[in-house]
């Protein structure tokens, strides 16, 4: 989550986010302020003394160049907007020649920008493209899987209810990310219609809630499976308790985070948590859920090893280890074990790898979960096959009725064919049943 906010902050403001407006609008707004200030300074120069010859002051759309005598060189600092983006304090110059101003030297990109910064920006753009693709594919797969789990009554049980809520949390998380990116990076939007700072904060609060709810539903999956293996409780009980963990606890912590931001750090759009208390309130529960799920994963892995080593289990050692490896790999995306690698609260530890794994690869987690626990599930496949056979039988019955109508209209010319067609339909129905 923190990595996603870091990418958003870097992409949207390498720019100014104080106003809570689109970064392009903020950039243009700051340029307009500099232009107005430059025009005012040039008018003051003209009013203070009449200057003959030389190069007239001008605004070149990014820097202000005041009057200079012929043959002199004017050196100014890098434009303020570029300092904000690149954080580099360089200088650029122009020569005043008899024919007018010369070109800027050194090149403004090399003087006021950095190659490393551009490489970093390219990396973030690649990450943004990957997690947009991942969330989009996950959204399609999760929506389809949720519809399947809802439509077939035979799939209604506590286990699938938990899967369904996990799917919903992934869907809300993906929607929140895509909508946030659309608001921040929609260059075609008019600057006059950009959201206010209040709307920016509200959207970020909703975003934080969906992210935390997704992590807590991953925790619910771990708790549920561990409870079934250890406590041997009934599968159809305690769903309300799991729902309270998945949706209720994140609401409490996000509300506490909002209060802490209002009273302790009410700055900008709340996209960064610089003070310790707001940072702990929003990131502490997520880190705790990741660690608890990791310990549950280790415990479940230990139980699976014990069950496979049981003398009653048939099969060779190779087949048992294959089953163990398969079970372990299936649990990794469901429990979100990959998040454990970068659960450290420090943002400086392996930042590039953390961002890539959290966002670029983590965005496909919903897609993987939907495939493994819905589309490849034997119960789901059985229901889909049963529904498909039912649809095929209905088609055959409709064709037989149309054939019957044709025979009735044309006399009794094809009674044997009709009887044999109907008999084959009844035989196929009996086979399916």
Coordinates of N, CA, C and O in Angstrom, one line a residue, residues 208-293:
X208 N -7.7 3.9 1.3 CA -7.1 3.2 2.4 C -7.9 2.1 3.0 O -7.4 1.0 3.4
X209 N -9.2 2.4 3.1 CA -10.1 1.3 3.6 C -10.2 0.1 2.8 O -10.1 -1.0 3.3
X210 N -10.3 0.2 1.5 CA -10.3 -0.9 0.6 C -9.0 -1.7 0.6 O -9.0 -3.0 0.6
X211 N -7.9 -1.0 0.7 CA -6.6 -1.7 0.8 C -6.5 -2.5 2.1 O -6.2 -3.7 2.1
X212 N -6.9 -1.9 3.2 CA -6.8 -2.6 4.5 C -7.8 -3.8 4.6 O -7.5 -4.8 5.1
X213 N -9.0 -3.6 4.0 CA -10.0 -4.6 4.0 C -9.5 -5.8 3.2 O -9.7 -7.0 3.6
X214 N -8.8 -5.6 2.1 CA -8.3 -6.7 1.3 C -7.3 -7.5 2.1 O -7.3 -8.7 2.1
X215 N -6.4 -6.8 2.9 CA -5.4 -7.5 3.7 C -6.1 -8.3 4.8 O -5.6 -9.4 5.1
X216 N -7.1 -7.8 5.4 CA -7.8 -8.5 6.5 C -8.6 -9.7 6.0 O -8.8 -10.6 6.7
X217 N -9.1 -9.6 4.8 CA -9.8 -10.8 4.2 C -8.8 -11.9 3.9 O -9.1 -13.1 3.9
X218 N -7.6 -11.5 3.5 CA -6.5 -12.5 3.4 C -6.3 -13.2 4.7 O -6.0 -14.4 4.8
X219 N -6.3 -12.4 5.8 CA -6.1 -12.9 7.1 C -7.3 -13.8 7.5 O -7.1 -14.9 8.1
X220 N -8.5 -13.5 7.1 CA -9.6 -14.3 7.4 C -9.5 -15.7 6.7 O -9.8 -16.7 7.3
X221 N -9.0 -15.7 5.5 CA -8.8 -17.0 4.8 C -7.8 -17.9 5.5 O -8.0 -19.1 5.7
X222 N -6.8 -17.3 6.1 CA -5.8 -18.0 6.8 C -6.4 -18.5 8.1 O -6.2 -19.7 8.5
X223 N -7.1 -17.7 8.8 CA -7.8 -18.1 10.1 C -8.8 -19.2 9.9 O -8.8 -20.2 10.7
X224 N -9.5 -19.1 8.8 CA -10.6 -20.1 8.6 C -10.0 -21.5 8.3 O -10.4 -22.5 8.8
X225 N -9.0 -21.5 7.4 CA -8.4 -22.8 7.0 C -7.6 -23.4 8.2 O -7.7 -24.6 8.5
X226 N -7.0 -22.5 9.0 CA -6.2 -23.1 10.2 C -7.2 -23.6 11.2 O -7.0 -24.6 11.9
X227 N -8.4 -22.9 11.3 CA -9.4 -23.4 12.3 C -9.9 -24.7 11.9 O -10.1 -25.6 12.8
X228 N -10.2 -24.9 10.6 CA -10.7 -26.2 10.2 C -9.7 -27.3 10.4 O -10.1 -28.5 10.8
X229 N -8.4 -27.1 10.2 CA -7.4 -28.1 10.4 C -7.1 -28.4 11.8 O -6.7 -29.5 12.2
X230 N -7.2 -27.4 12.7 CA -6.8 -27.6 14.1 C -7.9 -27.8 15.1 O -7.9 -28.7 15.9
X231 N -9.0 -27.0 15.0 CA -10.0 -27.0 16.0 C -11.1 -28.0 15.6 O -11.9 -28.5 16.4
X232 N -11.3 -28.2 14.3 CA -12.3 -29.1 13.7 C -13.7 -28.6 14.1 O -14.6 -29.4 14.6
X233 N -14.0 -27.3 13.9 CA -15.3 -26.8 14.1 C -16.1 -27.0 12.8 O -15.6 -27.3 11.8
X234 N -17.4 -26.8 13.0 CA -18.3 -26.9 11.9 C -18.0 -25.9 10.8 O -17.7 -24.7 11.1
X235 N -18.1 -26.2 9.6 CA -17.8 -25.3 8.5 C -18.8 -24.2 8.3 O -18.5 -23.2 7.8
X236 N -20.0 -24.4 8.7 CA -21.1 -23.5 8.5 C -21.3 -22.5 9.6 O -22.4 -21.9 9.7
X237 N -20.4 -22.3 10.5 CA -20.6 -21.4 11.6 C -19.5 -20.3 11.6 O -18.5 -20.4 10.9
X238 N -19.8 -19.3 12.4 CA -18.9 -18.2 12.7 C -18.6 -17.3 11.5 O -17.6 -16.6 11.5
X239 N -19.5 -17.3 10.4 CA -19.2 -16.4 9.3 C -19.3 -15.0 9.7 O -18.6 -14.1 9.2
X240 N -20.3 -14.6 10.6 CA -20.4 -13.3 11.0 C -19.2 -12.8 11.8 O -18.8 -11.6 11.6
X241 N -18.5 -13.7 12.5 CA -17.3 -13.3 13.1 C -16.2 -13.0 12.1 O -15.5 -12.0 12.2
X242 N -16.1 -13.8 11.1 CA -15.1 -13.5 10.0 C -15.5 -12.2 9.3 O -14.6 -11.4 8.9
X243 N -16.8 -11.9 9.0 CA -17.1 -10.7 8.4 C -16.8 -9.5 9.2 O -16.4 -8.4 8.7
X244 N -16.9 -9.6 10.5 CA -16.5 -8.5 11.4 C -15.0 -8.2 11.3 O -14.6 -7.1 11.3
X245 N -14.2 -9.3 11.2 CA -12.8 -9.1 11.1 C -12.5 -8.5 9.7 O -11.7 -7.5 9.6
X246 N -13.1 -9.0 8.6 CA -12.8 -8.5 7.3 C -13.2 -7.1 7.0 O -12.5 -6.3 6.3
X247 N -14.4 -6.7 7.4 CA -14.9 -5.4 7.1 C -14.9 -4.4 8.3 O -14.8 -3.2 8.1
X248 N -15.1 -4.9 9.5 CA -15.2 -4.1 10.7 C -13.9 -3.5 11.2 O -13.8 -2.3 11.5
X249 N -12.9 -4.4 11.4 CA -11.7 -3.9 12.0 C -11.0 -2.9 11.1 O -10.5 -1.8 11.6
X250 N -11.0 -3.0 9.7 CA -10.4 -1.9 8.9 C -11.1 -0.6 9.1 O -10.5 0.5 9.1
X251 N -12.5 -0.7 9.3 CA -13.2 0.6 9.5 C -12.7 1.3 10.8 O -12.6 2.5 10.8
X252 N -12.5 0.5 11.8 CA -12.0 1.1 13.1 C -10.7 1.8 12.9 O -10.5 3.0 13.3
X253 N -9.7 1.1 12.3 CA -8.4 1.7 12.1 C -8.4 2.9 11.1 O -7.6 3.8 11.3
X254 N -9.1 2.8 10.1 CA -9.2 3.9 9.1 C -9.8 5.1 9.8 O -9.3 6.2 9.5
X255 N -10.8 4.9 10.6 CA -11.4 6.0 11.3 C -10.4 6.7 12.3 O -10.3 7.9 12.4
X256 N -9.7 5.8 13.0 CA -8.6 6.3 13.8 C -7.5 7.1 13.1 O -7.0 8.1 13.5
X257 N -7.2 6.6 11.9 CA -6.2 7.3 11.0 C -6.7 8.6 10.6 O -6.0 9.6 10.6
X258 N -8.0 8.7 10.2 CA -8.6 10.0 9.8 C -8.5 11.0 11.0 O -8.1 12.2 10.8
X259 N -8.8 10.6 12.2 CA -8.7 11.5 13.4 C -7.3 11.9 13.6 O -7.0 13.1 13.9
X260 N -6.4 11.0 13.5 CA -5.0 11.3 13.7 C -4.5 12.3 12.6 O -3.7 13.2 12.9
X261 N -4.9 12.2 11.4 CA -4.5 13.1 10.4 C -5.1 14.5 10.6 O -4.4 15.5 10.3
X262 N -6.3 14.5 11.1 CA -7.0 15.8 11.3 C -6.3 16.6 12.4 O -6.0 17.8 12.2
X263 N -5.9 15.9 13.4 CA -5.3 16.6 14.6 C -3.8 16.7 14.6 O -3.2 17.6 15.2
X264 N -3.2 15.7 13.9 CA -1.7 15.7 14.0 C -1.0 16.0 12.7 O 0.1 16.5 12.7
X265 N -1.6 15.7 11.6 CA -0.9 15.9 10.3 C -1.9 16.2 9.2 O -2.0 15.5 8.2
X266 N -2.6 17.3 9.3 CA -3.6 17.7 8.3 C -2.9 18.5 7.2 O -3.0 19.7 7.0
X267 N -2.1 17.8 6.4 CA -1.3 18.4 5.3 C -1.6 17.8 4.0 O -1.9 16.6 3.8
X268 N -1.7 18.7 3.0 CA -1.9 18.3 1.6 C -3.1 17.4 1.4 O -4.1 17.6 2.0
X269 N -2.9 16.3 0.7 CA -4.0 15.4 0.4 C -3.9 14.1 1.2 O -4.5 13.1 0.9
X270 N -3.1 14.1 2.3 CA -2.9 12.9 3.2 C -2.3 11.8 2.4 O -2.4 10.6 2.8
X271 N -1.5 12.0 1.3 CA -1.0 10.9 0.5 C 0.3 10.4 1.2 O 0.7 9.3 0.8
X272 N 0.9 11.1 2.1 CA 2.1 10.6 2.8 C 1.9 10.7 4.3 O 1.2 11.6 4.8
X273 N 2.5 9.8 5.0 CA 2.4 9.7 6.5 C 3.8 10.0 7.1 O 4.6 9.1 7.3
X274 N 4.1 11.3 7.2 CA 5.4 11.6 7.7 C 5.6 11.5 9.2 O 6.7 11.2 9.7
X275 N 4.5 11.7 10.0 CA 4.6 11.5 11.4 C 4.3 10.1 11.8 O 3.6 9.4 11.2
X276 N 4.9 9.7 13.0 CA 4.9 8.3 13.4 C 3.5 7.8 13.7 O 3.2 6.7 13.3
X277 N 2.7 8.6 14.4 CA 1.4 8.0 14.9 C 0.5 7.7 13.7 O -0.1 6.6 13.6
X278 N 0.2 8.7 12.7 CA -0.6 8.3 11.6 C -0.1 7.1 10.8 O -0.8 6.3 10.3
X279 N 1.3 7.1 10.7 CA 1.9 6.0 9.9 C 1.6 4.6 10.6 O 1.3 3.7 9.9
X280 N 1.8 4.6 11.9 CA 1.5 3.3 12.6 C 0.1 2.9 12.6 O -0.2 1.7 12.5
X281 N -0.8 3.9 12.7 CA -2.2 3.6 12.7 C -2.7 2.9 11.4 O -3.5 2.0 11.4
X282 N -2.2 3.4 10.3 CA -2.6 2.9 9.0 C -1.8 1.7 8.5 O -2.3 0.8 7.9
X283 N -0.5 1.7 8.8 CA 0.3 0.6 8.3 C 0.6 -0.5 9.3 O 0.9 -1.6 8.9
X284 N 0.5 -0.2 10.6 CA 0.7 -1.2 11.6 C -0.3 -2.4 11.5 O 0.2 -3.5 11.5
X285 N -1.6 -2.2 11.4 CA -2.5 -3.3 11.3 C -2.3 -4.1 10.0 O -2.4 -5.4 10.1
X286 N -1.9 -3.5 8.9 CA -1.6 -4.3 7.7 C -0.4 -5.2 7.9 O -0.4 -6.3 7.6
X287 N 0.7 -4.6 8.5 CA 1.9 -5.4 8.8 C 1.6 -6.5 9.7 O 2.1 -7.6 9.6
X288 N 0.7 -6.2 10.7 CA 0.4 -7.3 11.7 C -0.4 -8.4 11.0 O -0.1 -9.6 11.3
X289 N -1.3 -8.1 10.2 CA -2.1 -9.1 9.5 C -1.2 -10.0 8.6 O -1.4 -11.2 8.4
X290 N -0.2 -9.3 7.9 CA 0.7 -10.1 7.1 C 1.5 -11.1 7.9 O 1.7 -12.2 7.5
X291 N 2.0 -10.6 9.0 CA 2.8 -11.5 9.9 C 2.0 -12.7 10.5 O 2.5 -13.8 10.5
X292 N 0.8 -12.4 10.9 CA -0.1 -13.4 11.4 C -0.4 -14.5 10.4 O -0.3 -15.7 10.6
X293 N -0.7 -14.0 9.2 CA -0.9 -14.9 8.1 C 0.3 -15.8 7.8 O 0.2 -17.0 7.4

